[in-house]
């Protein structure tokens, strides 16, 4: 376990000493800042009465976080591409492979390191709606559910990207391929409006659908389990891929 | 726990589809020994070293490191292993200190031991003055040294270095050779190269790999000092061959130039040089040159890698 933490610490350090993570965070924050501002202006111009079912937390928090999923879909592949593809390209992956560390520890360590970025992004996303605490009564539970959903979704996106990153030695290919994979998972949501069991199945598998409940403040264990299973599945696939590479 | 062999590899083979990169390679390494793997480019040296380091699983064969099987207990086996691949496995965005500290903890060094290990590794690789610089900003030679420091920081019993002097300038090459020699006193070192003088300068034993096969494995001392079969002699006045042939040990004589002859000895152990010199003095031949023709490593290398390697191996 301590080796997992060692790898995670080094990984987090490398994420945050590179300009990439900071650029991504800055772009993320600027785009979402604009969206946040637009939502506030919109809310201020069309005030809803106290009897309205859509409150401030829902309108601004929910609106912001639902837009955030799309931006995160675009930026997560940029962070996951470096995990294995870039390391393989510049030869540093050998350091881990030749060390007395198991493949599971390597994958978990890298994923935990990536989690440091997810945590930073979540904190920044929390800061914007929380600013409204100064002049309004926020439903903190809803905001928290939305943030939990976002970080779970980032974990799932990150795990999928990490797996794709183990498949190639070109970081750009890893980024494009994981972007494609994530977009497919996202598109399933659109297809889920199809009638019949296909629509139901796709709706269940779509990565964004499970976020919808949490965004609306509904904490359902199905959604949490979905994201955790999704994450574990892709991490396990990554371990299998690395193992077959050693043997293949 | 003292084992006779630090590395014992048996029948290592590696196939990539139908291409055989390494075929039935067996080798062993004792403590305090420097073993050189020599071979032309693409002969299978790197593949062999990757298998020894546990980065690549062999298609067939076993590797024991310090008595622990690399396949059954990779974590414990890799603890006594330091490996420098062809490309130094460094992170350009970290400083030398950060990187080496990470390597130390990856190999399970305790926090209390890390500082001392770091100092020692930096000192032996001449990195002390660049501790705080980013690895990405260092020259190729320094990056290579960081790679070597990474391989020895945890004081492994076995150090595997894949082409450690590639891309270095002549002075750096000399420094790295000196470092490898010191390493060879406490650790077992396996080192690969396609440059002959390199192997000759540091290794006690050499193995030549050609087309994925081990074609030659001898202590370096054999190639060169003992076991000559021919003598070159030069005279101002050409001697009578029948006098020469009557000397003990002299087999055949072949004229090379007007003043030079090659003498083939009867048996490998014979040395008729003293007798030839005496005869030259009594008959007044004017001896100007007399030496055993040695088979140098270079000749063996060229012969093995150009000729039919397989036939040579059968003959050996």
Coordinates of C-alpha atoms in Angstrom, one line a residue, chain B residues 17-263:
Chain B
X17 CA 5.3 -13.6 -33.6
X18 CA 7.5 -15.6 -35.9
X19 CA 10.6 -13.5 -35.3
X20 CA 13.0 -15.1 -32.7
X21 CA 14.7 -12.3 -30.9
X22 CA 16.5 -14.5 -28.4
X23 CA 17.0 -18.2 -28.7
X24 CA 18.1 -20.5 -25.8
X25 CA 20.4 -18.2 -24.0
X26 CA 21.9 -19.3 -20.7
X27 CA 24.2 -17.3 -18.6
X28 CA 25.3 -16.9 -15.0
X29 CA 26.9 -14.1 -13.0
X30 CA 28.9 -14.3 -9.8
X31 CA 29.5 -11.7 -7.2
X32 CA 32.3 -9.3 -8.1
X33 CA 32.2 -10.2 -11.8
X34 CA 31.6 -7.9 -14.8
X35 CA 30.1 -9.7 -17.7
X36 CA 30.0 -8.1 -21.1
X37 CA 27.3 -8.9 -23.7
X38 CA 28.7 -8.1 -27.1
X39 CA 26.9 -8.3 -30.4
X40 CA 26.2 -6.3 -33.5
X41 CA 23.1 -4.1 -33.5
X42 CA 19.9 -6.0 -33.4
X43 CA 21.5 -9.2 -32.2
X44 CA 19.2 -9.6 -29.2
X45 CA 21.3 -8.0 -26.4
X46 CA 18.5 -5.6 -25.3
X47 CA 15.9 -8.3 -25.4
X48 CA 18.1 -10.6 -23.3
X49 CA 18.7 -7.8 -20.7
X50 CA 15.0 -6.9 -20.6
X51 CA 14.2 -10.5 -19.8
X52 CA 16.9 -10.6 -17.1
X53 CA 15.4 -7.4 -15.6
X54 CA 11.9 -8.8 -15.5
X55 CA 10.5 -6.1 -17.9
X56 CA 9.8 -8.7 -20.6
X57 CA 8.6 -12.2 -19.8
X58 CA 10.6 -14.9 -21.7
X59 CA 8.7 -17.2 -24.0
X60 CA 10.7 -20.0 -22.5
X61 CA 13.4 -20.4 -19.9
X62 CA 13.9 -19.2 -16.3
X63 CA 15.8 -16.5 -14.5
X64 CA 16.9 -16.8 -10.9
X65 CA 18.2 -13.6 -9.3
X66 CA 20.1 -14.1 -6.0
X67 CA 18.4 -17.5 -5.7
X68 CA 14.8 -16.1 -6.2
X69 CA 12.8 -16.9 -9.3
X70 CA 11.9 -13.9 -11.3
X71 CA 8.7 -15.6 -12.6
X72 CA 7.4 -16.9 -9.2
X73 CA 8.4 -14.0 -6.9
X74 CA 9.0 -11.0 -9.1
X75 CA 8.9 -8.5 -6.2
X76 CA 11.5 -10.1 -4.1
X77 CA 13.7 -10.9 -7.1
X78 CA 13.6 -7.4 -8.4
X79 CA 14.7 -6.0 -5.0
X80 CA 18.2 -7.2 -5.8
X81 CA 18.2 -5.8 -9.3
X82 CA 19.2 -2.4 -10.7
X83 CA 18.5 -1.9 -14.4
X84 CA 19.5 0.8 -16.8
X85 CA 17.6 0.4 -20.1
X86 CA 18.7 1.8 -23.5
X87 CA 16.9 5.0 -22.8
X88 CA 17.5 6.3 -19.3
X89 CA 14.1 6.0 -17.6
X90 CA 14.1 9.6 -16.2
X91 CA 11.4 12.2 -15.7
X92 CA 12.5 15.4 -17.4
X93 CA 10.2 17.5 -15.2
X94 CA 11.7 16.4 -11.9
X95 CA 15.0 17.5 -10.4
X96 CA 17.8 15.0 -9.9
X97 CA 17.1 14.9 -6.1
X98 CA 13.4 14.4 -6.5
X99 CA 13.8 11.7 -9.0
X100 CA 16.4 9.7 -7.1
X101 CA 14.4 10.0 -3.9
X102 CA 11.4 8.6 -5.8
X103 CA 13.6 5.7 -7.1
X104 CA 14.8 5.0 -3.6
X105 CA 11.3 4.7 -2.2
X106 CA 10.2 2.7 -5.1
X107 CA 12.8 0.1 -4.1
X108 CA 11.5 0.1 -0.6
X109 CA 14.3 2.1 1.1
X110 CA 13.1 3.5 4.4
X111 CA 12.9 7.2 4.9
X112 CA 15.9 7.1 7.3
X113 CA 18.1 5.3 4.7
X114 CA 17.1 7.4 1.8
X115 CA 19.2 10.5 2.4
X116 CA 22.4 8.5 2.8
X117 CA 21.6 6.4 -0.3
X118 CA 20.9 9.5 -2.3
X119 CA 24.3 11.0 -1.2
X120 CA 26.1 7.9 -2.1
X121 CA 24.5 7.4 -5.5
X122 CA 25.1 11.0 -6.4
X123 CA 28.7 10.9 -5.3
X124 CA 29.5 7.7 -7.3
X125 CA 27.9 9.1 -10.4
X126 CA 29.3 12.6 -10.1
X127 CA 25.9 14.2 -9.8
X128 CA 26.4 16.2 -6.6
X129 CA 26.7 19.6 -8.3
X130 CA 23.5 19.1 -10.3
X131 CA 21.2 17.9 -7.5
X132 CA 18.7 20.7 -7.8
X133 CA 18.6 20.9 -11.6
X134 CA 15.7 19.6 -13.7
X135 CA 16.7 16.4 -15.4
X136 CA 15.2 17.7 -18.7
X137 CA 17.8 20.5 -18.7
X138 CA 20.8 18.3 -18.2
X139 CA 23.0 17.1 -21.1
X140 CA 22.7 13.6 -22.5
X141 CA 25.7 12.5 -20.5
X142 CA 24.3 13.7 -17.2
X143 CA 21.0 12.1 -18.0
X144 CA 22.8 8.9 -18.6
X145 CA 24.5 9.2 -15.2
X146 CA 21.2 9.9 -13.5
X147 CA 20.0 6.6 -15.2
X148 CA 23.0 4.8 -13.7
X149 CA 22.5 6.4 -10.3
X150 CA 18.9 5.2 -10.4
X151 CA 20.1 1.6 -11.0
X152 CA 22.5 1.6 -8.1
X153 CA 20.8 3.7 -5.4
X154 CA 19.3 0.8 -3.6
X155 CA 22.7 -1.1 -3.7
X156 CA 21.3 -4.1 -5.6
X157 CA 23.3 -7.3 -5.8
X158 CA 23.0 -7.2 -9.6
X159 CA 23.3 -4.2 -11.9
X160 CA 22.2 -4.5 -15.5
X161 CA 23.4 -1.8 -17.8
X162 CA 22.2 -1.7 -21.4
X163 CA 24.7 0.3 -23.5
X164 CA 25.7 2.6 -20.7
X165 CA 28.1 4.8 -22.7
X166 CA 26.0 5.5 -25.7
X167 CA 25.9 9.2 -26.6
X168 CA 28.7 10.2 -24.2
X169 CA 31.8 12.1 -25.0
X170 CA 35.2 10.3 -24.6
X171 CA 35.9 11.8 -21.2
X172 CA 32.5 10.8 -19.9
X173 CA 33.0 7.3 -21.3
X174 CA 36.2 7.0 -19.3
X175 CA 34.4 8.2 -16.2
X176 CA 31.5 5.7 -16.7
X177 CA 34.0 2.9 -17.3
X178 CA 35.8 3.7 -14.0
X179 CA 32.4 3.8 -12.3
X180 CA 31.5 0.4 -13.7
X181 CA 34.8 -1.1 -12.5
X182 CA 34.1 0.1 -9.0
X183 CA 30.6 -1.2 -9.2
X184 CA 32.0 -4.6 -10.2
X185 CA 33.9 -4.9 -6.9
X186 CA 30.8 -5.0 -4.8
X187 CA 28.1 -5.9 -7.2
X188 CA 27.7 -8.2 -10.1
X189 CA 27.5 -6.2 -13.3
X190 CA 26.1 -7.2 -16.7
X191 CA 26.8 -4.7 -19.4
X192 CA 26.0 -4.7 -23.1
X193 CA 27.7 -2.9 -25.9
X194 CA 28.4 -3.2 -29.6
X195 CA 31.7 -1.5 -29.1
X196 CA 34.6 -3.9 -28.5
X197 CA 37.1 -1.7 -26.7
X198 CA 34.4 -0.9 -24.2
X199 CA 34.0 -4.6 -23.3
X200 CA 37.7 -5.2 -23.3
X201 CA 38.3 -2.2 -21.0
X202 CA 36.0 -3.3 -18.2
X203 CA 34.8 -6.9 -18.5
X204 CA 36.3 -10.0 -17.0
X205 CA 34.1 -12.3 -19.1
X206 CA 32.5 -11.8 -22.5
X207 CA 29.5 -13.4 -24.2
X208 CA 28.9 -12.7 -27.9
X209 CA 25.3 -12.8 -29.0
X210 CA 24.6 -13.1 -32.7
X211 CA 21.1 -13.4 -34.3
X212 CA 19.6 -14.2 -30.9
X213 CA 22.0 -16.9 -30.1
X214 CA 24.9 -17.1 -27.7
X215 CA 27.8 -17.9 -29.9
X216 CA 30.8 -17.3 -27.6
X217 CA 31.3 -17.3 -23.9
X218 CA 34.8 -17.1 -22.4
X219 CA 36.8 -15.2 -19.9
X220 CA 38.4 -12.3 -21.7
X221 CA 41.8 -13.6 -20.7
X222 CA 41.6 -16.6 -23.1
X223 CA 41.0 -14.4 -26.0
X224 CA 44.5 -12.9 -26.3
X225 CA 47.0 -14.4 -23.9
X226 CA 47.0 -18.1 -24.1
X227 CA 46.6 -20.7 -26.7
X228 CA 48.3 -19.3 -29.8
X229 CA 48.8 -21.5 -32.8
X230 CA 51.0 -19.4 -35.0
X231 CA 54.2 -17.4 -34.6
X232 CA 55.4 -14.5 -36.9
X233 CA 59.1 -14.2 -37.3
X234 CA 61.2 -11.7 -39.3
X235 CA 64.8 -12.1 -40.4
X236 CA 67.3 -10.0 -42.2
X237 CA 68.7 -13.1 -43.9
X238 CA 66.1 -15.8 -44.7
X239 CA 67.1 -19.0 -42.8
X240 CA 67.2 -22.5 -44.1
X241 CA 63.8 -24.0 -43.5
X242 CA 65.1 -27.5 -42.7
X243 CA 67.0 -26.1 -39.8
X244 CA 63.9 -24.4 -38.5
X245 CA 61.8 -27.5 -39.0
X246 CA 64.2 -29.5 -36.9
X247 CA 63.5 -27.3 -33.9
X248 CA 61.1 -28.9 -31.4
X249 CA 57.5 -27.7 -31.8
X250 CA 57.8 -26.2 -35.2
X251 CA 55.1 -27.6 -37.6
X252 CA 54.7 -25.8 -40.9
X253 CA 56.4 -22.7 -42.3
X254 CA 54.8 -20.3 -44.7
X255 CA 56.6 -17.3 -46.3
X256 CA 54.7 -14.1 -45.9
X257 CA 57.1 -11.5 -47.4
X258 CA 60.7 -11.4 -48.3
X259 CA 61.8 -11.3 -44.6
X260 CA 58.7 -12.6 -42.7
X261 CA 57.5 -16.1 -42.1
X262 CA 54.6 -17.6 -40.3
X263 CA 55.4 -20.7 -38.2

